Amino acid sequence: MSNQNLFELNQVAKRFTKGKETISIFQDLNMQIKDGDFLAIMGPSGSGKTTLLNLLGGVDQPTEGQITFDGQRIDNLSESQLAKWRANNIGFIFQFYNLMPMLNAARNVELPLLLTNLSRSERQKQVKIALELVGLSDRADHMPSEMSGGQQQRVAIARAVVSDPKFLLCDEPTGDLDRQTADEILQTLQLLNEKFGKTIVMVTHDPSAAKFAKQTVHLNKGEFVKAEELSA
Amino acid sequence: MSNLMSQSTAVIVMNIRSLPRRLWMSLAMVFASAVVVAILLAFLAMAKGFEATMQSAGSDDVAFFMRTGSAAELNSSASREQVNLIENAPGILKDEQGPLVSPELYVIVDGVKKSTQQEANIPLRGLSQRGVDMRNGFTLTAGRMFTPGTDELIVGAGILREFDGFDLGQEIRFGKYTWKVVGVFSTGGNVFESELWADAKVIQNLYNRGSSYQTVRARIGSSDDLTAINEYLESEPRLTHEVQTESAYFATQGKSLEYMAIFGWVISSIMALGALAGALNTMYTSVSDRSMEIATLRAIGFSSLSAFIGTMVEAMTLAVIGSLVGALAAFIFFDGMNASTLGGSFTQVVFSFQLTSELFIQGITLALIIGFVSGFFPAWRAARVPVIVAFQSAR
């Protein structure tokens, strides 16, 4: 695990136009995320968390400024280049799991591998490893509707890591789970960070969840603030 | 490329497997496509059946003479003298009894249709054994041939099927005269089966035609002989007739129901517009229903093109299923169905609806057009679903 910056945001601005009105989400935002970090981002609704998540995940582009990932600028990539970049570098974990309801656990986990040149047997091998990692190897044939919320989120984690991306982006990963299950999921994320070196950014409203991260930053009105300023 | 293939295949499989979630809307699209195709095929089968009935009656080696300007047999006439002149035309084959020529009469009588119990026109053809011999595929399926010089007639299989009162042995009255049905004949399903045949000379007597006829058929070696016959007709001032092969005559007559095919296309095109509106709604609902899945796949790295292809394939699949259901329904309900309609001589032509592979292809093509258009715009939308939707999803 190096101490290099994996992500760098320099002077990033993001503005939306709504009718004649222009809404500014960020102005001159600077941020670094180190390789191997586990960062929790907290903040109230409308603070810009989701927009930041979209920018980091390459699903949105900044209005101004630069975003660099592992030394490569991603703010100027085309839609198809971004899709390839996401496939190679990012694992997404969503609040509501976003599993494909018509596919079983193994097929869901296999989806990112369809974007690679791996053979079917190689893909199945990778899927097996990923499901073992999240403790669901005995649920490979189960459909999402036959699994609990916690199990579904584990499948989603397996899907996020199956192609071995450097970076995991988690959007409220425990927002739909009870405390005990949430803690189990967060422990899995910790394991991925500490043992497998995944860099993780997690957006959460839950201070208990944020405690599992190595560091927590707070966003308010598009700016990073100290926790005390946020509560005030 | 293989990457796009595997992406698209995965999306297609997911779309098809998610169909039960949109069961009723999908079934509505299938049903709409099926109805459009079935109706189109019904009209086309009707036109095709009529055309086949007419065209299969004609022979290339039979020269058919009608008075110039006559659109159909009913309007034509030929005096005995003219028939004699035609017998001397070049190119007409002969046997030991003389030229192979059949002067014929064509009069209209009334029959009662079994389906409606309404009176309708039936042709009563007067001819001789020579004329009978010129009909390819003629077979007596019951009874015997009429005896020349008597009031006996034989009845075509189509007339027996569609009209009351023509059973073998039955007596039937046309105007002042009573006829006896002594035989039933088939000519392989063509238009001659929609006729009654009797001795030409008896009809001349009963219908006050003197010694005149209406049309003349003559056996020729091939259609090439028509050139010499035409020259003969032009050089002989007593002949006011034109000649064509019998097959050419019936091909023209067969086109008289072409408007049915055009009408079928117009009706089904209008219906297709309605089906298209429903199908568009179905497919937009499909994209909306799958927006979270589409966005999630795109977030993972699947291309927009795979979302486009997946939606197009879903639309085309539903339309093709609909077209197959429609084609099957058309086949079950219409193929071989008997009907009768007015032919060129204002008489009833009994024919069977005929569905051919060519017509099936036309029906499926129409459904594919519905599927393509109804899929294209929703597929375009699917390709543009913002990835951000994946982050906003809620169960």
Coordinates of N, CA, C and O in Angstrom, one line a residue, chain A residues 50 53-54 59 79 83-84 86-87 90 92 94 96-104 111-112 114-117 149 152 159 169 171 176, chain B residues 2-3 6-7 10 13-15 17-18 21 292-304 387-395:
Chain A
T50 N -23.8 13.6 -2.9 CA -24.1 12.8 -4.1 C -23.3 13.3 -5.3 O -22.8 12.5 -6.1
L53 N -19.9 12.2 -5.1 CA -19.8 10.7 -5.4 C -19.9 10.5 -6.9 O -19.1 9.7 -7.5
N54 N -20.8 11.2 -7.6 CA -20.9 11.1 -9.1 C -19.6 11.5 -9.8 O -19.2 10.8 -10.8
V59 N -19.4 9.3 -13.2 CA -20.7 9.3 -13.8 C -21.2 10.7 -14.1 O -22.3 10.9 -14.6
E79 N -18.0 9.8 -22.8 CA -18.9 8.9 -22.1 C -18.4 7.4 -22.2 O -18.4 6.7 -21.3
A83 N -17.0 4.9 -19.4 CA -17.6 3.6 -19.1 C -16.5 2.5 -18.9 O -16.5 1.7 -18.0
K84 N -15.5 2.6 -19.8 CA -14.4 1.6 -19.7 C -13.5 1.9 -18.5 O -13.1 0.9 -17.8
R86 N -14.6 3.1 -15.7 CA -15.3 2.6 -14.5 C -15.2 1.1 -14.4 O -15.0 0.6 -13.3
A87 N -15.3 0.5 -15.6 CA -15.3 -1.0 -15.6 C -13.9 -1.5 -15.0 O -13.8 -2.5 -14.4
I90 N -13.4 1.0 -10.9 CA -14.4 1.3 -9.8 C -15.3 0.1 -9.5 O -15.8 -0.5 -10.4
F92 N -18.9 -0.3 -7.5 CA -20.0 0.5 -6.9 C -20.7 -0.4 -5.9 O -21.1 -1.5 -6.2
F94 N -24.3 0.1 -3.8 CA -25.4 1.1 -3.6 C -26.2 0.8 -2.4 O -26.2 -0.3 -1.8
F96 N -29.4 0.5 -2.0 CA -30.4 -0.5 -2.2 C -29.9 -1.7 -3.0 O -30.7 -2.3 -3.8
Y97 N -28.7 -1.9 -3.0 CA -27.9 -3.1 -3.6 C -27.9 -3.1 -5.1 O -26.9 -3.5 -5.7
N98 N -29.1 -2.7 -5.7 CA -29.2 -2.7 -7.2 C -28.8 -4.0 -7.8 O -28.0 -4.0 -8.8
L99 N -29.2 -5.1 -7.2 CA -29.0 -6.4 -7.9 C -30.0 -6.6 -9.0 O -31.1 -6.0 -8.9
M100 N -29.7 -7.4 -10.0 CA -30.6 -7.7 -11.0 C -31.5 -8.8 -10.5 O -31.1 -9.9 -10.2
P101 N -32.8 -8.5 -10.3 CA -33.7 -9.4 -9.6 C -33.9 -10.7 -10.4 O -34.3 -11.7 -9.8
M102 N -33.7 -10.7 -11.7 CA -33.9 -11.9 -12.5 C -32.7 -12.8 -12.6 O -32.7 -13.9 -13.2
L103 N -31.6 -12.4 -12.0 CA -30.4 -13.2 -12.0 C -30.0 -13.7 -10.6 O -30.3 -13.0 -9.6
N104 N -29.5 -14.9 -10.5 CA -29.1 -15.4 -9.2 C -27.8 -14.7 -8.7 O -27.2 -13.9 -9.5
L111 N -21.5 -10.1 -13.6 CA -21.8 -9.0 -14.5 C -20.5 -8.2 -14.9 O -20.2 -8.0 -16.1
P112 N -19.7 -7.7 -13.9 CA -18.6 -6.9 -14.4 C -17.6 -7.7 -15.2 O -16.8 -7.1 -16.0
L114 N -18.2 -9.7 -17.5 CA -18.6 -9.8 -18.9 C -18.0 -8.7 -19.7 O -18.0 -8.7 -20.9
L115 N -17.4 -7.7 -19.0 CA -16.8 -6.6 -19.7 C -15.3 -6.9 -19.9 O -14.5 -6.1 -20.4
T116 N -14.8 -8.1 -19.5 CA -13.4 -8.5 -19.6 C -13.3 -9.5 -20.7 O -14.4 -10.0 -21.3
N117 N -12.1 -10.0 -21.0 CA -12.0 -11.0 -22.0 C -11.8 -12.4 -21.3 O -11.3 -13.4 -22.0
G149 N -31.7 -8.6 3.3 CA -31.0 -7.4 2.9 C -29.5 -7.5 3.0 O -28.8 -7.0 2.1
Q152 N -28.0 -9.6 0.4 CA -28.0 -9.0 -0.9 C -26.9 -8.0 -1.0 O -26.2 -7.8 -2.0
R159 N -20.0 -8.4 -6.2 CA -20.0 -7.9 -7.5 C -19.0 -6.7 -7.7 O -18.4 -6.6 -8.7
L169 N -16.6 2.6 -4.3 CA -17.5 3.8 -4.0 C -18.8 3.3 -3.4 O -19.5 2.5 -4.0
D171 N -22.4 4.1 -1.6 CA -23.4 5.1 -1.4 C -24.4 4.6 -0.3 O -25.2 3.8 -0.6
D176 N -30.0 0.8 4.5 CA -31.2 0.0 4.4 C -31.2 -1.2 5.4 O -32.0 -2.1 5.2
Chain B
S2 N -16.5 -8.9 -29.1 CA -17.0 -10.1 -28.3 C -17.5 -9.5 -27.0 O -18.4 -10.0 -26.4
N3 N -16.8 -8.5 -26.5 CA -17.2 -7.8 -25.3 C -18.6 -7.2 -25.4 O -19.5 -7.4 -24.6
S6 N -21.1 -10.1 -25.5 CA -21.5 -10.7 -24.2 C -22.3 -9.7 -23.4 O -23.2 -10.1 -22.6
Q7 N -21.9 -8.4 -23.5 CA -22.8 -7.4 -22.8 C -24.2 -7.4 -23.3 O -25.1 -7.4 -22.5
A10 N -26.1 -10.5 -22.3 CA -26.5 -10.4 -20.9 C -27.8 -9.5 -20.7 O -28.7 -9.9 -20.0
V13 N -30.9 -11.2 -22.1 CA -31.4 -12.3 -21.2 C -32.1 -11.6 -20.0 O -33.2 -12.1 -19.7
M14 N -31.5 -10.6 -19.5 CA -32.2 -9.9 -18.3 C -33.5 -9.3 -18.7 O -34.5 -9.4 -18.0
N15 N -33.5 -8.7 -19.9 CA -34.8 -8.1 -20.4 C -35.9 -9.1 -20.6 O -37.0 -8.9 -20.1
R17 N -36.0 -12.1 -19.2 CA -36.4 -12.7 -17.9 C -37.3 -11.7 -17.1 O -38.0 -12.1 -16.2
S18 N -37.1 -10.4 -17.4 CA -37.9 -9.5 -16.6 C -39.3 -9.2 -17.2 O -40.1 -8.5 -16.6
R21 N -42.6 -9.2 -15.1 CA -42.9 -8.0 -14.4 C -43.9 -7.1 -15.2 O -44.6 -6.2 -14.6
M292 N -33.5 1.5 -13.3 CA -32.5 1.2 -12.2 C -31.5 0.2 -12.7 O -30.3 0.4 -12.6
E293 N -32.0 -0.9 -13.4 CA -31.1 -1.9 -13.8 C -30.2 -1.4 -14.9 O -29.0 -1.7 -15.0
I294 N -30.8 -0.6 -15.9 CA -30.0 -0.1 -17.0 C -28.9 0.8 -16.4 O -27.7 0.7 -16.8
A295 N -29.3 1.7 -15.5 CA -28.3 2.7 -14.9 C -27.2 1.9 -14.1 O -26.1 2.3 -14.2
T296 N -27.6 0.9 -13.4 CA -26.6 0.1 -12.6 C -25.6 -0.5 -13.6 O -24.4 -0.5 -13.3
L297 N -26.2 -1.1 -14.6 CA -25.2 -1.8 -15.6 C -24.3 -0.8 -16.2 O -23.1 -1.0 -16.4
R298 N -24.9 0.4 -16.5 CA -24.0 1.5 -17.1 C -23.0 1.9 -16.1 O -21.8 2.2 -16.5
A299 N -23.4 2.0 -14.9 CA -22.4 2.4 -13.8 C -21.3 1.4 -13.8 O -20.1 1.8 -13.6
I300 N -21.6 0.2 -13.8 CA -20.6 -0.9 -13.8 C -19.7 -0.8 -15.0 O -18.5 -1.2 -14.9
G301 N -20.2 -0.3 -16.1 CA -19.3 -0.1 -17.2 C -19.9 -0.7 -18.5 O -19.3 -0.6 -19.6
F302 N -21.1 -1.2 -18.5 CA -21.8 -1.6 -19.7 C -22.0 -0.4 -20.6 O -22.3 0.7 -20.1
S303 N -22.0 -0.7 -21.9 CA -22.1 0.5 -22.8 C -23.5 0.9 -23.1 O -24.4 0.1 -22.8
S304 N -23.7 2.1 -23.6 CA -25.1 2.6 -23.9 C -25.6 1.7 -25.0 O -26.8 1.4 -25.1
V387 N -26.7 7.6 -15.5 CA -26.2 6.6 -14.6 C -26.6 7.0 -13.2 O -26.7 6.1 -12.3
I388 N -26.8 8.2 -13.0 CA -27.1 8.7 -11.6 C -28.4 8.1 -11.1 O -28.6 8.0 -9.9
V389 N -29.2 7.6 -12.0 CA -30.5 7.0 -11.6 C -30.1 5.8 -10.7 O -30.9 5.5 -9.7
A390 N -29.0 5.1 -10.9 CA -28.6 4.0 -10.1 C -28.4 4.4 -8.6 O -28.7 3.6 -7.7
F391 N -28.0 5.6 -8.4 CA -27.8 6.1 -7.1 C -29.1 6.5 -6.4 O -29.1 6.7 -5.2
Q392 N -30.1 6.8 -7.2 CA -31.3 7.3 -6.7 C -32.4 6.3 -6.5 O -33.5 6.6 -6.2
S393 N -32.0 5.0 -6.8 CA -33.0 4.0 -6.9 C -33.6 3.7 -5.5 O -33.0 3.9 -4.5
A394 N -34.9 3.3 -5.5 CA -35.5 2.9 -4.2 C -36.4 1.7 -4.6 O -37.0 1.6 -5.6
R395 N -36.5 0.8 -3.7 CA -37.3 -0.4 -4.0 C -38.8 -0.1 -3.8 O -39.2 0.9 -3.1

